Tab-separated table of C-alpha atoms and ligand atoms in Angstrom:
chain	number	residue	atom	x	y	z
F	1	UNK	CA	0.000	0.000	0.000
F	2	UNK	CA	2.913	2.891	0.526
F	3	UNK	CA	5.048	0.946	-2.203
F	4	UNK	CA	4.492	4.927	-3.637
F	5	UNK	CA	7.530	5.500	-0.404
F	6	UNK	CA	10.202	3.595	-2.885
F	7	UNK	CA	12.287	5.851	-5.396
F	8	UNK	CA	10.121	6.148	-8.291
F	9	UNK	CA	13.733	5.943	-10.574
F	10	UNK	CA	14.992	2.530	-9.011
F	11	UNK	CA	12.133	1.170	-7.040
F	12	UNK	CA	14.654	0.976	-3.514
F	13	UNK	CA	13.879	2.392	-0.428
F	14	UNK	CA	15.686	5.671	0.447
F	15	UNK	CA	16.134	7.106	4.317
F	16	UNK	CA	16.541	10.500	1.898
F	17	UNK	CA	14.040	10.825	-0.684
F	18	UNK	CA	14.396	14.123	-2.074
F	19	UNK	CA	11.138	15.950	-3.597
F	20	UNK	CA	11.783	17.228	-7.551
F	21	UNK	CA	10.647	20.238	-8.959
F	22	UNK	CA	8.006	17.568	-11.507
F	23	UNK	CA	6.757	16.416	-8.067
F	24	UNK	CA	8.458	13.212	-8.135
F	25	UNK	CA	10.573	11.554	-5.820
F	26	UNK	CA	14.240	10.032	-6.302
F	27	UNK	CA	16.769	8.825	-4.200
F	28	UNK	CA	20.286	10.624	-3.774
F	29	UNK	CA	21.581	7.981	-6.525
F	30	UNK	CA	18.981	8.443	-8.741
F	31	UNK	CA	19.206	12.161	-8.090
F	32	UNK	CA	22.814	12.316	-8.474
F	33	UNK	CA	23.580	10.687	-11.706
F	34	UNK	CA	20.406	11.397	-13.690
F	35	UNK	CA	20.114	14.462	-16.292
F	36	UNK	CA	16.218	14.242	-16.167
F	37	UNK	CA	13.669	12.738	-14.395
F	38	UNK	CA	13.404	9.126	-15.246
F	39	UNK	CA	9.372	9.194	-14.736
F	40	UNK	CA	8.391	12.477	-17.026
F	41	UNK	CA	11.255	12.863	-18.665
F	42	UNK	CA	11.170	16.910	-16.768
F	43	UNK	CA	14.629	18.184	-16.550
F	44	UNK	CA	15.224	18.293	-12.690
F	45	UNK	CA	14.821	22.074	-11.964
F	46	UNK	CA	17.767	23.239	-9.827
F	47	UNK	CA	15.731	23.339	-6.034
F	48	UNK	CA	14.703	20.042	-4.869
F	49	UNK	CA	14.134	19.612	-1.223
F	50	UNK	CA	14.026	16.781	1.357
F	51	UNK	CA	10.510	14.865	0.659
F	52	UNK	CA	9.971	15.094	4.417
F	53	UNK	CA	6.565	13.924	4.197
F	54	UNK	CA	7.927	10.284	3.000
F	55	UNK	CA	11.192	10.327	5.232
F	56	UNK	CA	7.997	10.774	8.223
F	57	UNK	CA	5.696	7.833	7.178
F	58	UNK	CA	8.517	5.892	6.192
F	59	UNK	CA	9.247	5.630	10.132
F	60	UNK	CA	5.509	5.554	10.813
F	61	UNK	CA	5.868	2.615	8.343
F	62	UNK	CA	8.665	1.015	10.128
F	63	UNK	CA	6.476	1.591	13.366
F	64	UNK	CA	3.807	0.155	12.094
F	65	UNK	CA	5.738	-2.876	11.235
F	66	UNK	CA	7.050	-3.057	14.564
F	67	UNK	CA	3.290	-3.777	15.921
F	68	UNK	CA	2.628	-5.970	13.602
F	69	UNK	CA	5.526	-8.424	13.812
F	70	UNK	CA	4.783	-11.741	15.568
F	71	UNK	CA	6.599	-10.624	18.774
F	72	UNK	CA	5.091	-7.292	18.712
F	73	UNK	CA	6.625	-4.073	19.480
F	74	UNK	CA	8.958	-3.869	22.738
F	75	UNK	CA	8.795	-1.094	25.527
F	76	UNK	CA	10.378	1.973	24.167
F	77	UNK	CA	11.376	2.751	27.669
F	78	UNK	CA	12.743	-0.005	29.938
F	79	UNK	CA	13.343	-2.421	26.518
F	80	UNK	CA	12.522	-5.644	28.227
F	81	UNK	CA	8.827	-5.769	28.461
F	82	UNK	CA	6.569	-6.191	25.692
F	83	UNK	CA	4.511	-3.484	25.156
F	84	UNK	CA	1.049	-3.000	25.393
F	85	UNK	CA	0.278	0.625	25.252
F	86	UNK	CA	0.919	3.684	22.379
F	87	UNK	CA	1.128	6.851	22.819
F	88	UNK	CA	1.012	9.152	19.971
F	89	UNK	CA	2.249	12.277	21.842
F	90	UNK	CA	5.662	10.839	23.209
F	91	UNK	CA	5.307	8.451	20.045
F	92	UNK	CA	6.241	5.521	22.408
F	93	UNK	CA	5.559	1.985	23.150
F	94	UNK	CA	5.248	1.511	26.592
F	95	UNK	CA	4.846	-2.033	28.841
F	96	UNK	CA	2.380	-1.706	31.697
F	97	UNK	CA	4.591	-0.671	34.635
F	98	UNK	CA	6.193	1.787	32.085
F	99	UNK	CA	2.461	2.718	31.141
F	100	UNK	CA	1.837	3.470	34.715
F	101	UNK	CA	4.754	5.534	35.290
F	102	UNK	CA	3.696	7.796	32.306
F	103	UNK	CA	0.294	8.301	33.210
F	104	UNK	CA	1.786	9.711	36.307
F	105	UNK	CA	4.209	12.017	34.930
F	106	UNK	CA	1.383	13.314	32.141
F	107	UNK	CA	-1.387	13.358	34.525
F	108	UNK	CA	-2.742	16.887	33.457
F	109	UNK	CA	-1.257	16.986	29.485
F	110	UNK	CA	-4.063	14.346	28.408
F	111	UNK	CA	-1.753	12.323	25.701
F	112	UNK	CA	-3.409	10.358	23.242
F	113	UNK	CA	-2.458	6.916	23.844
F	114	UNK	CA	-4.262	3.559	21.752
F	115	UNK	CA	-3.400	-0.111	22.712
F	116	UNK	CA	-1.089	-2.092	20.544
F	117	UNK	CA	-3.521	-4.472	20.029
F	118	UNK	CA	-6.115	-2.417	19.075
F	119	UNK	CA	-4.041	-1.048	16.743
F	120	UNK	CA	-2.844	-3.944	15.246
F	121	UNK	CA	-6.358	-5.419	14.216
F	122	UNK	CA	-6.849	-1.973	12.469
F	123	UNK	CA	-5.179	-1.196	8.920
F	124	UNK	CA	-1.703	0.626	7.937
F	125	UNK	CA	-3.382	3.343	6.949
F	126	UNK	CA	-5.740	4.197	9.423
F	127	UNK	CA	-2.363	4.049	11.533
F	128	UNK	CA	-1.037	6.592	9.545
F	129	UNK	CA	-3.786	8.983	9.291
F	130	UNK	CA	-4.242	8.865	13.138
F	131	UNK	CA	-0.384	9.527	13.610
F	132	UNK	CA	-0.316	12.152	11.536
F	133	UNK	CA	-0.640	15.198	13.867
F	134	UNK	CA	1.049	13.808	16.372
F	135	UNK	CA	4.518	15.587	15.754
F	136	UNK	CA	4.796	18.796	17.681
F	137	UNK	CA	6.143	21.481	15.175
F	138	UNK	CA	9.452	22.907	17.511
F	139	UNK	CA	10.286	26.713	17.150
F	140	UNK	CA	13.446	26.759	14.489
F	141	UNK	CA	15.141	29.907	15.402
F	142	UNK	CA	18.623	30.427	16.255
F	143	UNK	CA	17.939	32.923	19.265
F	144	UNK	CA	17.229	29.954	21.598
F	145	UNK	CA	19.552	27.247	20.737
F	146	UNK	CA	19.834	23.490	22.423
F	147	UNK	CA	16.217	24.288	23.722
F	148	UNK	CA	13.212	22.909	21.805
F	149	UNK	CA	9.847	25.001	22.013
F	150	UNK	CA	6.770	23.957	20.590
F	151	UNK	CA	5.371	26.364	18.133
F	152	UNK	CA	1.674	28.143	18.257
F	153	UNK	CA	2.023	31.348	16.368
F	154	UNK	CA	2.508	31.798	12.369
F	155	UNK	CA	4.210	34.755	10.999
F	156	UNK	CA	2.904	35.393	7.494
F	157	UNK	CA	5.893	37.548	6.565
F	158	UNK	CA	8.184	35.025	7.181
F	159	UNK	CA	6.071	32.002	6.245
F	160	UNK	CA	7.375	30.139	9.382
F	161	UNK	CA	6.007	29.040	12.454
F	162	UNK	CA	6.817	30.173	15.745
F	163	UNK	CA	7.206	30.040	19.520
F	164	UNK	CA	5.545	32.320	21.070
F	165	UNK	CA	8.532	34.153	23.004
F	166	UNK	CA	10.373	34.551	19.770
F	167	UNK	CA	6.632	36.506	18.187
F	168	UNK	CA	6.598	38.174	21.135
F	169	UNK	CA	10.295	39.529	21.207
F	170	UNK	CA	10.899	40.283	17.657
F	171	UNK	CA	8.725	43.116	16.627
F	172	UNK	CA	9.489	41.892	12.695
F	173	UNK	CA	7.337	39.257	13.128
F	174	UNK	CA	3.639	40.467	12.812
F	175	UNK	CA	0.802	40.166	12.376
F	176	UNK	CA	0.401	36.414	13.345
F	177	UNK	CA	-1.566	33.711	12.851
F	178	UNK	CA	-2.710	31.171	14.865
F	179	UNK	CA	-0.531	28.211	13.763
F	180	UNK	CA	-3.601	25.592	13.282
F	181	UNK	CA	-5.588	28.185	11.659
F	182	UNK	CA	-2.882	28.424	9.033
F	183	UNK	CA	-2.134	24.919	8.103
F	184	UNK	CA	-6.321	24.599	8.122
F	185	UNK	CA	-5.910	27.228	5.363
F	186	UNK	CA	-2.906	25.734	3.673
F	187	UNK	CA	-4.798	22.403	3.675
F	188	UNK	CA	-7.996	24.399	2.155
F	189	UNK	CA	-5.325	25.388	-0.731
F	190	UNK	CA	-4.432	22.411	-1.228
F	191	UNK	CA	-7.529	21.149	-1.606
F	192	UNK	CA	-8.581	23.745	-4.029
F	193	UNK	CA	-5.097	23.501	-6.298
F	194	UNK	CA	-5.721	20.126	-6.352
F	195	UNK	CA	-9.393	20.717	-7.716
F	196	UNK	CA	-7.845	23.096	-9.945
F	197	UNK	CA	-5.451	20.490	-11.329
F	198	UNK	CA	-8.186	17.530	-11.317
F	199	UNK	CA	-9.976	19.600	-14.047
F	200	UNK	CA	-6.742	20.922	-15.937
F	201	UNK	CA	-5.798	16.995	-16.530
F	202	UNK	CA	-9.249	16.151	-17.507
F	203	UNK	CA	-8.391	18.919	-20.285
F	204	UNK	CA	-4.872	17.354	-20.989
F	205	UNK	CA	-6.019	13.746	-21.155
F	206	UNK	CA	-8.861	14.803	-23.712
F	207	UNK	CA	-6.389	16.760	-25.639
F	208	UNK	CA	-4.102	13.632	-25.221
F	209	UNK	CA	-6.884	11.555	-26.653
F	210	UNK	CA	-7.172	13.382	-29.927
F	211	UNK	CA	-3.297	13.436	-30.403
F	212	UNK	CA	-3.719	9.441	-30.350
F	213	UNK	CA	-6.751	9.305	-32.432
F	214	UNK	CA	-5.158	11.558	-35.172
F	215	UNK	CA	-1.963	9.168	-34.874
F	216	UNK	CA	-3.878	6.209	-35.446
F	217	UNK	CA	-5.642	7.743	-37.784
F	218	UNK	CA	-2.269	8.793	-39.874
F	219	UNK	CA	-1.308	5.354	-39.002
F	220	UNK	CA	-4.287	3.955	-41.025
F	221	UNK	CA	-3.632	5.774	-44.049
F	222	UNK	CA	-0.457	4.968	-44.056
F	223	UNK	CA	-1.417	1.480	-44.226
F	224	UNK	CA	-4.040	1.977	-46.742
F	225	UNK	CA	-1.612	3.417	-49.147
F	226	UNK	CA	1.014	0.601	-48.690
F	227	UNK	CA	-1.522	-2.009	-49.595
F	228	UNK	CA	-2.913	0.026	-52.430
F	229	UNK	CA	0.624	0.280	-53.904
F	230	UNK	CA	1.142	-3.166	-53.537
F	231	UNK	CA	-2.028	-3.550	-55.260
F	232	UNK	CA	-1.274	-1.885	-58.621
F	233	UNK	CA	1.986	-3.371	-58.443
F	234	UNK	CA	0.332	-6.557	-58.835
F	235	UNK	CA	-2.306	-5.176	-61.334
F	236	UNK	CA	0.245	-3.747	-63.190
F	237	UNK	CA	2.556	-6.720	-63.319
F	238	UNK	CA	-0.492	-8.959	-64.332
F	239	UNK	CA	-1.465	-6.459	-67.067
F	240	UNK	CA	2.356	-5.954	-68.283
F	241	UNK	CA	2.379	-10.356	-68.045
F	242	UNK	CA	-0.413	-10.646	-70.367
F	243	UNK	CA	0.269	-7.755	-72.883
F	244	UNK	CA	3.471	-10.281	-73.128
F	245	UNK	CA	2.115	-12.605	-73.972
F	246	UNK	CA	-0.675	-11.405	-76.166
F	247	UNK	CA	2.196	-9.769	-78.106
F	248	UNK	CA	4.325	-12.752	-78.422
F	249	UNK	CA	0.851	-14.887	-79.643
F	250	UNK	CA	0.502	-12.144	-82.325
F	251	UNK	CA	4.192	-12.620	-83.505
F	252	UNK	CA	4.170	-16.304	-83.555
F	253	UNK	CA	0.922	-16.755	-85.622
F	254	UNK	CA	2.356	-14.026	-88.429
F	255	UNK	CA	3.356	-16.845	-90.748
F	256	UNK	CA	0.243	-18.756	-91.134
F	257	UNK	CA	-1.663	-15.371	-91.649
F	258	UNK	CA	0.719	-13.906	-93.543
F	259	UNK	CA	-1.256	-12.548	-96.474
F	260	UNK	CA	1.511	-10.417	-98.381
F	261	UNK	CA	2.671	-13.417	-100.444
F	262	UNK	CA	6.161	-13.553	-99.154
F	263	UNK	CA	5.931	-17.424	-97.976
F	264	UNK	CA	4.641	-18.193	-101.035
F	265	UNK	CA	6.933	-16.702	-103.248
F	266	UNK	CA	10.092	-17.853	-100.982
F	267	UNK	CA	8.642	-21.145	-101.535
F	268	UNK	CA	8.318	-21.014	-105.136
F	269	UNK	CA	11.723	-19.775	-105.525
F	270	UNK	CA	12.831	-22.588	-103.427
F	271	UNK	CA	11.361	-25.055	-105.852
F	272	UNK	CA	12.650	-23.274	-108.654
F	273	UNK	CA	16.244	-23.142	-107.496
F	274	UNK	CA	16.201	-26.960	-106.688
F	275	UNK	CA	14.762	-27.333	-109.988
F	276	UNK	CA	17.776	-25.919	-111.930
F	277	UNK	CA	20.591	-27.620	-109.776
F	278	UNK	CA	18.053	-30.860	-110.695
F	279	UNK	CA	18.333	-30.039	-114.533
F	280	UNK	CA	21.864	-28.880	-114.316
F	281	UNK	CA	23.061	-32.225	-113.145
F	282	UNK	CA	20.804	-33.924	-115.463
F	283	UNK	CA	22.294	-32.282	-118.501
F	284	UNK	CA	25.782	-32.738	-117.021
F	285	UNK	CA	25.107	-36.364	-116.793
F	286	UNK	CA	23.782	-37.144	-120.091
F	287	UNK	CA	26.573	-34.991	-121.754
F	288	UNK	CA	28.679	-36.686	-120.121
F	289	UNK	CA	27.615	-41.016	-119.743
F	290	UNK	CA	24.970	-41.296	-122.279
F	291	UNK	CA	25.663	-43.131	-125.410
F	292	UNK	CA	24.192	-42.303	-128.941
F	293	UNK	CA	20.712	-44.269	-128.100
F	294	UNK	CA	20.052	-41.955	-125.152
F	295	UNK	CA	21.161	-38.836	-127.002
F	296	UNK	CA	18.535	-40.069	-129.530
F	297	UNK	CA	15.496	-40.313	-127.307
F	298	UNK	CA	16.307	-38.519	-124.332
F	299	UNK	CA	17.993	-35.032	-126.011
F	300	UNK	CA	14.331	-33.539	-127.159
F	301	UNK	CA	12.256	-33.521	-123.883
F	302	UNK	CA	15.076	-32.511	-121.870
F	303	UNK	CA	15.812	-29.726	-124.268
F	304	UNK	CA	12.575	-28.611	-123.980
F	305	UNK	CA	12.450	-28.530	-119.749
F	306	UNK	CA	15.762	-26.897	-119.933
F	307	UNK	CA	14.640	-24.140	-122.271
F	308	UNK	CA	10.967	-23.745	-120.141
F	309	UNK	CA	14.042	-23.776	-117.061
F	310	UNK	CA	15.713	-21.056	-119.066
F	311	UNK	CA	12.792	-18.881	-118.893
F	312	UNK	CA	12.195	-18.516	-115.538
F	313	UNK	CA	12.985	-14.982	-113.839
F	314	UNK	CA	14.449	-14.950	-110.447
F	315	UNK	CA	12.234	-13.374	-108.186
F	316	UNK	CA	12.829	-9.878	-107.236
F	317	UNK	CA	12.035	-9.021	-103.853
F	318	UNK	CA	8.107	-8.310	-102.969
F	319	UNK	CA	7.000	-5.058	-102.516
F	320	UNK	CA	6.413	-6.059	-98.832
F	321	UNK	CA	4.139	-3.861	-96.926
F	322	UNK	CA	5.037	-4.239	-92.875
F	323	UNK	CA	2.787	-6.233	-91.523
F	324	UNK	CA	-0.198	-3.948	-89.850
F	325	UNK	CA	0.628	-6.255	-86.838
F	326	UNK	CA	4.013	-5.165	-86.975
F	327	UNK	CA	2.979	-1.601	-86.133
F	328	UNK	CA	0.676	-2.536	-83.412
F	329	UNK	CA	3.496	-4.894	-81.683
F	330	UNK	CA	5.555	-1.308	-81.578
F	331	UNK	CA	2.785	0.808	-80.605
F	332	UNK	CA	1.686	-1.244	-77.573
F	333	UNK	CA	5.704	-1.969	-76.327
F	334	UNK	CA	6.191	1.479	-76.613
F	335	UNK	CA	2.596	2.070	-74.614
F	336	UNK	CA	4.178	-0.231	-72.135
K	401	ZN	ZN1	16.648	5.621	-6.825
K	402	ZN	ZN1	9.253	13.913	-12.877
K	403	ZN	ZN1	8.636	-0.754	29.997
K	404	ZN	ZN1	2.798	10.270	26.240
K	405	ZN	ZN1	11.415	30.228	19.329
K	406	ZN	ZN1	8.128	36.922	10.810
């Protein structure tokens, strides 16, 4: 439940908690060796003070420890009793016969005292609330040194409380306040700041709220656009892929609708050419191995091929038009 006691930079207990400028609380270490403060990030304005408020319930803490360990607390006086008695005003244990002895000696002063027991079966923090007024504030001035008086009197100017010789004695010090009047007030302001600062969060946390919706939001588009990217990637790949291959489909049928005569001629000129290396040879041959007899019968019909041979022209190159397709193939690549 006071875990909130521990440094809030390294989570150990400190006998010196000092108090930030941010409000938050560090140890000397932390303090010492850190260029901001580890919870807000604040940089640690130069005045920090002792967190006096924590160093106090710390040892109200340990007290309350003390009563409830299993051998409960021991006599604050004589040390050999248990005790059974506490009492807030000489913030003591006491055992019986020490008990007695004290009610003696504070017979008219009244002092708040509680048994340990009673105590014990009640919570932490009810401990600590009752304990809390229990410290008597002692007069700080330097004009009466070695002796402790309990103050009554507030000076305003000074912002300090007082005994009442030293307001009586020092005419600086006026007008006063009555010392529990003032720390009513100062708990009033408290009160009211902390109103103040109740509302001012609600503010920050709604203002907080939008920052994170507009970051998610940004977040969102963001994503949107990343897929849509990779989307047309894809579509554009897929549309790239098939313009491919519709274009290669197109090339690789040109032959079979080729309609500007060029197969036909190359194959006729194909025939023709094997046709004249044919007749060639054939004339060779029979100029060359055949007798009178085949002179005789043969010479007339193969005259006659050889002249039709003779009258052939080569071909001369088409007047090729380019292929329509031809045009669209370049058109579209260049499209792509
Ligand atoms: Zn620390
Ligand atoms: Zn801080
Ligand atoms: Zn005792
Ligand atoms: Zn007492
Ligand atoms: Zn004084
Ligand atoms: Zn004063």
């Amino acid at each position: 439940d006071f875990q909130f006691l521990r440094c809030e930079g390294c989570g150990q207990d400190s006998a010196q908690p000092r108090l930030l400028g941010c409000l938050h609380t560090l140890c000397p270490g932390c303090l010492g060796d850190t260029k901001h403060c580890p919870r807000c990030q604040a940089a640690p304005g130069a005045p920090t003070m002792d967190n006096l408020l924590f160093c106090s319930l710390r040892s109200r803490l340990q007290l309350w420890r003390q009563i409830c360990s299993s051998g409960g607390p021991g006599c604050s006086r004589c040390r050999a009793e248990a005790a059974l008695v506490w009492c807030s005003d000489c913030e003591e244990f006491f055992c019986g016969r020490c008990f007695e002895e004290h009610q003696w000696w504070h017979k008219k002063a009244e002092h708040r005292v509680r048994k340990v027991e009673e105590l014990r079966a009640g919570s932490a923090r009810r401990f600590m609330e009752d304990t809390k007024s229990s410290c008597s504030l002692f007069c700080s001035s330097a004009s009466h040194p070695g002796e402790s008086r309990v103050c009554s009197i507030y000076c305003p100017r000074c912002e300090r409380a007082l005994c009442c010789p030293c307001a009586l004695l020092d005419t600086r010090h006026a007008p006063f306040r009555d010392l529990r009047v003032e720390s009513r007030r100062r708990r009033a302001e408290l009160r009211e700041l902390r109103r103040d600062l109740r509302r001012h969060r609600g503010t920050f946390g709604a203002a907080l709220e939008r920052l994170r919706g507009e970051a998610a939001r940004r977040e969102q588009q963001r994503q949107r656009l990343r897929e849509r990217v990779l989307a047309s990637a894809e579509r554009l790949q897929e549309v790239v892929r098939r313009e491919a291959e519709e274009l290669r489909e197109l090339l690789e049928e040109r032959p079979e609708r080729d309609r500007s005569g060029l197969a036909e001629e190359l194959r006729g000129a194909e025939g023709a050419l094997q046709r004249l290396e044919a007749a060639e040879r054939l004339a060779w041959r029979l100029g060359r191995y055949g007798g009178e007899q085949e002179l005789m019968d043969m010479q007339p019909f193969v005259k006659a091929a050889l002249l039709r041979l003779r009258r052939l022209r080569p071909p001369r190159a088409p007047e090729l038009r380019e292929p329509a397709d031809f045009a669209l193939c370049r058109a579209r690549l260049r499209a792509l």
